[in-house]
Coordinates of C-alpha atoms in Angstrom, one line a residue:
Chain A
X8 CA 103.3 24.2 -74.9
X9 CA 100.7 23.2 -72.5
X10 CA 100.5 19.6 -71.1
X11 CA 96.8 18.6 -70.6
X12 CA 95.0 16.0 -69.6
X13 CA 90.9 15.2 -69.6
X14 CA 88.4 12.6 -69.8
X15 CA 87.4 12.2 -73.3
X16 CA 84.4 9.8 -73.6
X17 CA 85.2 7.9 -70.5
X18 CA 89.4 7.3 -71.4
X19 CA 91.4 9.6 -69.7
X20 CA 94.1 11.1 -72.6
X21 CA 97.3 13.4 -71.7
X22 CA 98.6 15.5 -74.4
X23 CA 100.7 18.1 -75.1
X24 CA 99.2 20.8 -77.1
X25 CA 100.4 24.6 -78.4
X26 CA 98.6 26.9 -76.2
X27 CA 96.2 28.2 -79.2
X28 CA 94.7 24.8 -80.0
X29 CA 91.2 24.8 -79.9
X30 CA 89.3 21.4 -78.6
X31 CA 87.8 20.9 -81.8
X32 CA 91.1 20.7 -83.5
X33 CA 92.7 19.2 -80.4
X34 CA 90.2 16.2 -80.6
X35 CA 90.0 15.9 -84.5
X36 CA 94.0 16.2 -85.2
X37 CA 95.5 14.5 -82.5
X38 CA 93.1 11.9 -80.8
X39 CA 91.5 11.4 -84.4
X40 CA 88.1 12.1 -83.5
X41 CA 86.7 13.1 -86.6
X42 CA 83.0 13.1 -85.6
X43 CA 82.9 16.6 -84.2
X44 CA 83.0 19.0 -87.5
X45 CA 84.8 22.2 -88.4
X46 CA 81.8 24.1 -90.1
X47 CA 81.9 28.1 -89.7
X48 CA 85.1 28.0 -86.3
X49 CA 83.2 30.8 -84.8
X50 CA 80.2 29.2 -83.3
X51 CA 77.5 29.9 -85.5
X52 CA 76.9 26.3 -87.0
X53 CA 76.9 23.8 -84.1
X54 CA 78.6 21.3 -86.3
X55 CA 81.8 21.2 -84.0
X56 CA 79.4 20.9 -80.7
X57 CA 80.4 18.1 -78.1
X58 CA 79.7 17.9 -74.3
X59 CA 81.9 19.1 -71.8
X60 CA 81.2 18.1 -68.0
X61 CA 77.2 17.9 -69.0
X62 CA 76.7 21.1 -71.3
X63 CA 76.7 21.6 -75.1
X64 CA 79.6 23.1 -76.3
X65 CA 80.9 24.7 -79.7
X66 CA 84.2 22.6 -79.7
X67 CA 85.8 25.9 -82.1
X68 CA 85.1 28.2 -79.1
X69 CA 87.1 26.5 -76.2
X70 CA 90.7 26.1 -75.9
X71 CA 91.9 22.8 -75.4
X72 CA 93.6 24.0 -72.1
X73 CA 90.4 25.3 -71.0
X74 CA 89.0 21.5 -70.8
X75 CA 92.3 20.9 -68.8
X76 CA 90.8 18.2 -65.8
X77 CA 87.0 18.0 -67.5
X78 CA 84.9 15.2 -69.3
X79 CA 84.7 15.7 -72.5
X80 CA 81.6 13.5 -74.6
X81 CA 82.0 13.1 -78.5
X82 CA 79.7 11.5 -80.8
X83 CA 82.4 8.8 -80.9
X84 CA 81.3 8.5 -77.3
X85 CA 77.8 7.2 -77.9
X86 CA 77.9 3.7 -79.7
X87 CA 79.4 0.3 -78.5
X88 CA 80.5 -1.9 -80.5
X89 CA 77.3 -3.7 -81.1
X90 CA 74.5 -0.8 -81.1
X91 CA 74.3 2.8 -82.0
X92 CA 72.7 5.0 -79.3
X93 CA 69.4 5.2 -79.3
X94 CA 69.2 8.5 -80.5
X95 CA 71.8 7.7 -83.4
X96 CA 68.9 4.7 -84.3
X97 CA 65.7 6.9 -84.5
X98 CA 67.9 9.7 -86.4
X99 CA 68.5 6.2 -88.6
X100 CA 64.7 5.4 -89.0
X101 CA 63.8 8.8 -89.2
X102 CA 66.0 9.2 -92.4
X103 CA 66.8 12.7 -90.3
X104 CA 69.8 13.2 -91.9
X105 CA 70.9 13.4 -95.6
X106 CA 74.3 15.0 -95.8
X107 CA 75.3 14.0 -92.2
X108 CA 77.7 17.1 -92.1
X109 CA 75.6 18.3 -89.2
X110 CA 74.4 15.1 -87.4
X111 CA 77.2 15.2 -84.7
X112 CA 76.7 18.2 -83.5
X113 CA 72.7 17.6 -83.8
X114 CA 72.9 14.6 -82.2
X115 CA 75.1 16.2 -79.0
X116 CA 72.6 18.9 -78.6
X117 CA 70.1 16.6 -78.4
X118 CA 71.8 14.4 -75.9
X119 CA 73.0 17.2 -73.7
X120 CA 68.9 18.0 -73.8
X121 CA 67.4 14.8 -73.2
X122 CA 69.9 14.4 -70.3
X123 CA 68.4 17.3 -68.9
X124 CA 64.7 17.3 -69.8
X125 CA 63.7 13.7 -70.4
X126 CA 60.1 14.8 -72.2
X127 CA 60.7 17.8 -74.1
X128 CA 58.1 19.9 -75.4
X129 CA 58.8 20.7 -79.8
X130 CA 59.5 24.1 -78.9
X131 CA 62.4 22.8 -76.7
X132 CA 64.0 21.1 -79.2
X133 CA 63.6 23.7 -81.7
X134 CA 65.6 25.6 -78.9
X135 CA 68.2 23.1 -78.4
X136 CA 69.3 22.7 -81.9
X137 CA 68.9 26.7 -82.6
X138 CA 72.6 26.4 -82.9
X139 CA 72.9 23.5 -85.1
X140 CA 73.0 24.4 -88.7
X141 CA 71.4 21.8 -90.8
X142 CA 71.0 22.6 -94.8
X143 CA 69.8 20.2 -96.3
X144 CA 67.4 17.6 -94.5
X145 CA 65.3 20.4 -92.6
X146 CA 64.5 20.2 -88.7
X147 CA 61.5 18.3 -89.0
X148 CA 62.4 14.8 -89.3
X149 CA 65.4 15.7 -86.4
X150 CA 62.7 16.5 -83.9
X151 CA 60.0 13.6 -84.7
X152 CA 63.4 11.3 -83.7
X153 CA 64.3 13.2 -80.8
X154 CA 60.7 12.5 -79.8
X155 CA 60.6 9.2 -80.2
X156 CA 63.7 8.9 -78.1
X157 CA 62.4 10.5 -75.3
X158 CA 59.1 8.7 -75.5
X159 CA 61.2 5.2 -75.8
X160 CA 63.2 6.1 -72.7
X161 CA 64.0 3.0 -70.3
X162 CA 63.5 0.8 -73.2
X163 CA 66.6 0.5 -73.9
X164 CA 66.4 1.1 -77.6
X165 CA 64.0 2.7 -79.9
X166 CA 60.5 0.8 -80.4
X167 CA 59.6 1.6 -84.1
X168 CA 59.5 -1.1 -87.1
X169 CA 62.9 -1.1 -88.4
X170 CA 62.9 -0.5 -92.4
X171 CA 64.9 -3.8 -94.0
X172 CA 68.5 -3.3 -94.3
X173 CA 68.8 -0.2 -91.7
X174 CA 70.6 -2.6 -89.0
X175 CA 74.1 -1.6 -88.7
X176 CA 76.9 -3.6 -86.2
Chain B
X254 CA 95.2 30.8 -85.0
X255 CA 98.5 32.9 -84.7
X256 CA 100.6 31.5 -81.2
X257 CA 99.8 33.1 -77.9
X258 CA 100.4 31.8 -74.7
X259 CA 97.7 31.0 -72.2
X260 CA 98.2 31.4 -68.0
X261 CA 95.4 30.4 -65.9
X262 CA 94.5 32.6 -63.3
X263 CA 92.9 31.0 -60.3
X264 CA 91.4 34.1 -58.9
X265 CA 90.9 37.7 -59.7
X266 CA 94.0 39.2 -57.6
X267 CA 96.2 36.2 -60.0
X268 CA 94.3 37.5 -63.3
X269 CA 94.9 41.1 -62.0
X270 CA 98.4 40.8 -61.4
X271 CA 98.7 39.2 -64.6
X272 CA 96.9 42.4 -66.1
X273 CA 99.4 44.4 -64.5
X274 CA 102.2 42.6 -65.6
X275 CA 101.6 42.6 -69.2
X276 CA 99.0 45.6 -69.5
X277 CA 97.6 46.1 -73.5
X278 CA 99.8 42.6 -74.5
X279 CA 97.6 40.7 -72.2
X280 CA 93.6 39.5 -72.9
X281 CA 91.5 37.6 -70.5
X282 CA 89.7 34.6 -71.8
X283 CA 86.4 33.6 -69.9
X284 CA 83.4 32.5 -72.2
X285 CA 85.6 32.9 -75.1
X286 CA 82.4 33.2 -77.4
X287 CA 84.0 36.6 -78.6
X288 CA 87.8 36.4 -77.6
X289 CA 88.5 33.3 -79.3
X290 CA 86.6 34.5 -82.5
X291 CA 88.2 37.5 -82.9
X292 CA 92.0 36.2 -82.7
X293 CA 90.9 33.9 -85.2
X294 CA 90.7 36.6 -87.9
X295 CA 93.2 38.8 -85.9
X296 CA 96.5 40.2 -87.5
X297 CA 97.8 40.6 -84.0
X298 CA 96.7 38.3 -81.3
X299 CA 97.9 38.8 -77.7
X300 CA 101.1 38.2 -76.1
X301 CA 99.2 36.3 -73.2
X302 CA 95.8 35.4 -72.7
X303 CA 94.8 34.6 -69.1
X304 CA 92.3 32.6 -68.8
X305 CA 89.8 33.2 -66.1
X306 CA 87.4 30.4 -66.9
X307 CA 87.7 28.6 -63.9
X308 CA 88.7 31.6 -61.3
X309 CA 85.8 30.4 -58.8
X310 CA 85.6 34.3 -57.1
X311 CA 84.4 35.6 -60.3
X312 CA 81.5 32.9 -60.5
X313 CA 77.9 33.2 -58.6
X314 CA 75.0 34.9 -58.5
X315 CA 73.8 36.0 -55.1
X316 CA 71.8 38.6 -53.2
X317 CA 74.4 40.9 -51.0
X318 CA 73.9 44.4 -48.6
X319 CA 74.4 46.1 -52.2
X320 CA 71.5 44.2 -54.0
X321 CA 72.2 41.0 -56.4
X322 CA 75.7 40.7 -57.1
X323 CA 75.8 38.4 -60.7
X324 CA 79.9 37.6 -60.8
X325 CA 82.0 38.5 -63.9
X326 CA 81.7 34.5 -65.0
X327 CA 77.8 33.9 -65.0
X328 CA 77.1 32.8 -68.1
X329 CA 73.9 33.2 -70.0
X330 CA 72.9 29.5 -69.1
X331 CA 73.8 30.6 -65.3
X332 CA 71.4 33.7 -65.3
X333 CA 69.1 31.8 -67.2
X334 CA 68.9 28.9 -64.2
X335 CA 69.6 30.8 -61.6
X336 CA 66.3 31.0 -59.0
X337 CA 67.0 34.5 -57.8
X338 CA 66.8 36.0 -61.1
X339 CA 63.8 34.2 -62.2
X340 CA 62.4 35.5 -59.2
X341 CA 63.6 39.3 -59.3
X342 CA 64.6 39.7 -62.7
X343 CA 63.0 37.7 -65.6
X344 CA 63.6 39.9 -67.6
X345 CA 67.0 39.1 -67.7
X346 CA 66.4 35.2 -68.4
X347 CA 64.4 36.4 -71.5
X348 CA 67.6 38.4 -72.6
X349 CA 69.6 36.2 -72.0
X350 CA 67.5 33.3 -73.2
X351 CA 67.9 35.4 -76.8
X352 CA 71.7 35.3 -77.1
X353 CA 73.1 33.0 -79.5
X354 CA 71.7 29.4 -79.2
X355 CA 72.6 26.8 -76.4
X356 CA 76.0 26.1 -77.0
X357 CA 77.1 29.5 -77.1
X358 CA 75.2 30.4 -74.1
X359 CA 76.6 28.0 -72.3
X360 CA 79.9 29.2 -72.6
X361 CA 79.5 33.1 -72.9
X362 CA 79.1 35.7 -70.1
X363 CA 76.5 38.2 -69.3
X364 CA 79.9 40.1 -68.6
X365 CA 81.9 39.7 -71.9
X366 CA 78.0 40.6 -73.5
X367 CA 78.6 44.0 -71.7
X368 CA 82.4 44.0 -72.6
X369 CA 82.1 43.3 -76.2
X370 CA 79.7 46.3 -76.4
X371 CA 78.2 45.7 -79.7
X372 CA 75.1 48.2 -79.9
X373 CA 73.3 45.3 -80.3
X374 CA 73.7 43.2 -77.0
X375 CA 71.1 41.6 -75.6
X376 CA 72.1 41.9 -71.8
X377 CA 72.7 45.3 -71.7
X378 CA 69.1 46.9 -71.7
X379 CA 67.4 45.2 -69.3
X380 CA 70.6 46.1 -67.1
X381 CA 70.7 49.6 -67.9
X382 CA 66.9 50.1 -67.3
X383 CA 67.2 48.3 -64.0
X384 CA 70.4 50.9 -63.3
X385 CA 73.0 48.3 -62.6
X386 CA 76.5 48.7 -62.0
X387 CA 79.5 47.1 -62.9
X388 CA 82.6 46.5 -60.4
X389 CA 85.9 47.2 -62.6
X390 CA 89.4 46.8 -60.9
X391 CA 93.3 47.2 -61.0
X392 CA 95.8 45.9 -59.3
X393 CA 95.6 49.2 -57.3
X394 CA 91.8 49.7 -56.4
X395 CA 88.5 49.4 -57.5
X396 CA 85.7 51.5 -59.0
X397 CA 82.5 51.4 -59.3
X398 CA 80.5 52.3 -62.8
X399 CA 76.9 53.0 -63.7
X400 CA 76.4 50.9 -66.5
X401 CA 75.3 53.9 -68.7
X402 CA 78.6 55.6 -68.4
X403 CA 80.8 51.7 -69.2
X404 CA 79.7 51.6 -72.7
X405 CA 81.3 54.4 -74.9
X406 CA 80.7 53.0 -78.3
X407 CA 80.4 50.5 -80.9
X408 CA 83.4 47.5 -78.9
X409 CA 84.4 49.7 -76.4
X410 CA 84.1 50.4 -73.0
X411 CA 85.7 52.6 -70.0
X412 CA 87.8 49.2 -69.2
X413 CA 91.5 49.9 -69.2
X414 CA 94.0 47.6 -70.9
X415 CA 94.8 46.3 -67.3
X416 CA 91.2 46.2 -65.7
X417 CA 88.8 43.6 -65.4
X418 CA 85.4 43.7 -64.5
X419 CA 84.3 41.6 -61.4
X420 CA 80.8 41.8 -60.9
X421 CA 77.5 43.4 -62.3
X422 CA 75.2 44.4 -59.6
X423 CA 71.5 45.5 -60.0
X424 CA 71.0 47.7 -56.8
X425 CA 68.5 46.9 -54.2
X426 CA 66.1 49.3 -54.9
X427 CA 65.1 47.8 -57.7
X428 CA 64.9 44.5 -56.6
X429 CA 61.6 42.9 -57.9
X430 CA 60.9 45.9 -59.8
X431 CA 58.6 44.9 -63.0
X432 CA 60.7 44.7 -65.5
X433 CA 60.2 43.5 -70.0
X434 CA 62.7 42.8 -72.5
X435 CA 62.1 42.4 -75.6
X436 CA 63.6 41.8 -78.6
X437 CA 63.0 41.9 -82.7
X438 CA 65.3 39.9 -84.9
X439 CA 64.8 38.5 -88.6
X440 CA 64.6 34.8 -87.5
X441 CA 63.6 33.4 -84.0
X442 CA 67.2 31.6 -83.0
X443 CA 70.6 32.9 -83.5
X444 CA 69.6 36.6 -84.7
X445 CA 70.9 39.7 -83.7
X446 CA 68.5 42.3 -82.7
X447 CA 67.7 44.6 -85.3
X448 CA 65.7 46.9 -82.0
X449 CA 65.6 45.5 -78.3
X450 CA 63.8 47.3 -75.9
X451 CA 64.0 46.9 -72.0
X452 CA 61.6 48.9 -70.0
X453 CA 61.1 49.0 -66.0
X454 CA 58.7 51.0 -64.1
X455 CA 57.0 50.9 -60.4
X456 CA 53.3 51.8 -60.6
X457 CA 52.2 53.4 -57.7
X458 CA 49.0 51.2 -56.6
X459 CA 46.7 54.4 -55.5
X460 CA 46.9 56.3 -58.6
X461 CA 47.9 53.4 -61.3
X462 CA 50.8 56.3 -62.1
X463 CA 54.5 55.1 -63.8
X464 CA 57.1 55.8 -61.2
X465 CA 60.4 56.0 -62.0
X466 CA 59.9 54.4 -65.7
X467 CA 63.2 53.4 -67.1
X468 CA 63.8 52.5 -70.7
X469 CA 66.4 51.5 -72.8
X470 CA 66.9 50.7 -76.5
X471 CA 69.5 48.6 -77.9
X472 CA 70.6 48.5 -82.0
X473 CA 69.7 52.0 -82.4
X474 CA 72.7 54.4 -81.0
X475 CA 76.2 53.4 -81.3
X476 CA 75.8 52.0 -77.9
X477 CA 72.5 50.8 -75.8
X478 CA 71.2 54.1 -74.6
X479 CA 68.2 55.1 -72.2
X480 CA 65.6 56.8 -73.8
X481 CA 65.5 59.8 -71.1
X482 CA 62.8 62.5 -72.1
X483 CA 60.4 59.5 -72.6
X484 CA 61.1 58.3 -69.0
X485 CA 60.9 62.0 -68.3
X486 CA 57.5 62.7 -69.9
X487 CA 56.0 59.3 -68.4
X488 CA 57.2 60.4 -64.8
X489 CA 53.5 60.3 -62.8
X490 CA 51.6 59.9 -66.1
X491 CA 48.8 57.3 -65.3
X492 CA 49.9 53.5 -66.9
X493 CA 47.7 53.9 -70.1
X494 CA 47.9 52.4 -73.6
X495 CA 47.6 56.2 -74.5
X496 CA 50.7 57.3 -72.6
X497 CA 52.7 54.2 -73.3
X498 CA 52.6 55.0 -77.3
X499 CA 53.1 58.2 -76.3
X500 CA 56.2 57.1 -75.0
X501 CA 57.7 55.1 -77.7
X502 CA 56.8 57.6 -79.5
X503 CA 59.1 59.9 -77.8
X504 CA 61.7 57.1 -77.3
X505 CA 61.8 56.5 -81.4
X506 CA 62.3 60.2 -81.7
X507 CA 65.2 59.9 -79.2
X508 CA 67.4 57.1 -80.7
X509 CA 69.5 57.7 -83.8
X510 CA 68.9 54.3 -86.0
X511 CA 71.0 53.6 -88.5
X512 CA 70.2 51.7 -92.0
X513 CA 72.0 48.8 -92.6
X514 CA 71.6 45.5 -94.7
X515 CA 68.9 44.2 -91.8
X516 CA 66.8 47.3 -91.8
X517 CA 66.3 50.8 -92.5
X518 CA 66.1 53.8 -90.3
X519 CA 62.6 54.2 -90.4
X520 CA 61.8 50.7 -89.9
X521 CA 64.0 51.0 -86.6
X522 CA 62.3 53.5 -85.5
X523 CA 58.8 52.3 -85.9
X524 CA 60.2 49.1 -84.5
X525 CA 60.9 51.2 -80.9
X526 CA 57.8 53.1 -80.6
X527 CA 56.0 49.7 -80.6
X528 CA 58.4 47.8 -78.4
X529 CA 58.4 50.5 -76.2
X530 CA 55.1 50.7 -75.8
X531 CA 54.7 47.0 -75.5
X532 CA 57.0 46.6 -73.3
X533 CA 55.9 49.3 -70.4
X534 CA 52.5 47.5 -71.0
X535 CA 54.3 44.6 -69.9
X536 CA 55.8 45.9 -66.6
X537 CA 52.8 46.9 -65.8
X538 CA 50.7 44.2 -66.1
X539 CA 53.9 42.5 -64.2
X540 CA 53.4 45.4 -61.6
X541 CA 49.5 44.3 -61.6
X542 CA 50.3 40.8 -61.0
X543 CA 52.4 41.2 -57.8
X544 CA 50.1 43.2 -56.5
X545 CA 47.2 40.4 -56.6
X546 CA 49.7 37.9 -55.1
X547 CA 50.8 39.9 -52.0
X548 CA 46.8 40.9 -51.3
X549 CA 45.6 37.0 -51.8

């Protein structure tokens, strides 16, 4: 067994985990973070992805050990108690998701983007969710939010009229 | 997954010992993007994996006596980033920049691309047209490897059970040469290359000739092969669209394309002659370019 012990969205957590546990499954069966999905487990669908000391990350592809003294970000990470993150409010407005099976992992690879490059062009998001499988919603509505987002920066929170009954504690 | 353990290796002499302790029951882990999806489905996993993620001698990209040195741990995000290959070697940031998508890319290795050694890599033709070589080691010693005689076919490699490779270095010489990659897949993120071409050339600025032309095609062979008799016949030939067709032409005639459930044979091979072509055109408009900024 290996005893490890990270920063996962801003609590530091000690475990003990068998040395073949992925972080995915790491962070889903023993913390209970659920948000990151297991989609493909070999990196092709971006649902699992989370961000690890600043970078997007397929969760399914990294050993739990291997995030051994890191900060780890889930989509659990993003909300307080009394607002979503802004990007979790214009993927709200934007009714960019239908399923939801891929909005974690969307939603990460857009952070882990806009953290970086603050005014992305369309063609960098298309490239920053490349490896985010989404099936049923389509990209289009994803990337008008993201947009949004980055043009509402500093604000605080996204500047669109709210349709009734989207607001959420 | 079935159980393994994991040892982390701080350093190349740790992972090598490691290597030598354990030989064939022993796999290193750095990206992961392959390893970890492969003992997934494995019957037999390792004994031991050591994991070299973090071994900081392994990591860097830098220019040395030899020419620029990318360690065994740059991943395709690092090459992408780094400032000395956007300066000598763009080529390589567009190959890389075609791997997988982000997340993948941030974790996997221009190394492991090379080690994994499916015909279809993305890292390995712009290499082998710019005549790199890889560092491998044992516990013993070291050797050096043109990157042409590394791959021997479809996931394998001259690496021994107990050897690592430590660095990929692109020899001075070439430094700066004009370089184009470029790839054709069925979608534009996340595809695999159904034909990726990687040409590099000096033109010599008197005659407008091709001087040393290299090229190499990927997806076609059962490893990324250099397309030799068309670098042979476009030796001193003057930097024409004539001669450039001319050369894929040769090159499609050189490369032994299999038909698959992506694409037939044919369609291969009329997928090299104009890649080729295109992408000799593009070295040597790169070639052109340079030229007008060092006479500004």
């Amino acid at each position: 067994m290996s005893s490890i012990s990270m920063r996962v969205n801003g609590e530091m957590r000690t475990a003990t985990v068998a040395p073949e546990t992925t972080l995915l499954r790491f962070l889903r069966e023993q913390l209970n973070l659920t948000g990151a999905k297991l989609g493909c487990d070999v990196g092709d669908c971006g649902a699992c992805t989370v961000i690890v000391d600043g970078m997007a990350v397929n969760a399914c592809l990294m050993l739990a050990d291997q995030a051994d003294g890191r900060d780890v970000l889930t989509i659990e990470g993003l909300a307080t108690r009394d607002q979503l993150h802004p990007l979790q409010q214009a993927f709200e407005i934007h009714a960019a998701l239908q399923c939801g099976f891929c909005g974690p992992g969307v939603i990460m690879s857009a952070k882990a983007l806009l953290d970086e490059t603050p005014d992305p062009t369309v063609q960098e998001i298309n490239d920053a969710l490349a490896g985010n499988l989404c099936r049923c919603t389509g990209y289009t509505k994803m990337v008008a939010a993201i947009q949004d987002v980055a043009r509402s920066r500093g604000a605080g929170t996204v500047k669109l009229p709210a349709p009734g009954n989207s607001g959420r504690a | 997954m079935k159980a393994f353990d994991v040892v982390v290796a701080k350093d190349a002499n740790e992972a090598l010992a490691l290597l030598a302790a354990h030989g064939a029951r022993a796999k290193l882990l750095a990206g992961g993007t392959d390893l970890l999806v492969d003992l997934k489905s494995a019957a037999q996993v390792p004994d031991v994996v050591v994991d070299i993620s973090r071994a900081t001698d392994l990591a860097g990209i830098e220019l040395t006596e030899h020419g620029l040195r990318i360690g065994a741990l740059a991943t395709h995000t690092a090459v992408m980033r780094s400032p000395l290959i956007q300066e000598y070697f763009p080529a390589l940031v567009d190959a890389s920049h075609t791997v997988g998508a982000v997340q993948t890319r941030n974790l996997g290795t221009l190394a492991g691309n090379l080690i994994t050694c499916v015909p279809s890599m993305d890292g390995g033709p712009p290499l082998l047209a710019l005549e790199a070589i890889v560092t491998l080691a044992l516990s013993a010693g070291r050797r050096e490897v043109p990157l042409g005689e590394f791959f021997v076919g479809p996931r394998k490699t001259v690496l021994k059970p107990d050897e690592m490779l430590l660095d990929i270095v692109i020899p001075r010489k070439n430094l700066g040469k004009p370089t184009a990659f470029l790839k054709f897949g069925l979608r534009k993120g996340q595809a695999l290359a159904l034909v990726n071409v990687a040409a590099s050339a000096w033109i010599d600025p008197k005659r407008q000739v091709f001087v040393e032309p290299r090229i190499a095609l990927g997806a076609v062979a059962p490893t990324v092969i250099r397309a030799r008799q068309a670098e042979a016949w476009l030796e001193g030939r003057p930097a024409t669209p004539e001669s450039m067709a001319e050369a894929g032409r040769i090159a499609a005639g050189e490369a032994k394309p299999i038909s698959d459930f992506r694409a037939s044979a044919g369609y291969r091979r009329d997928l090299i002659q104009v890649l080729t072509a295109r992408a000799l055109a593009q070295a040597a408009a790169q070639a052109a370019s340079k030229r007008k900024e060092t006479s500004r």
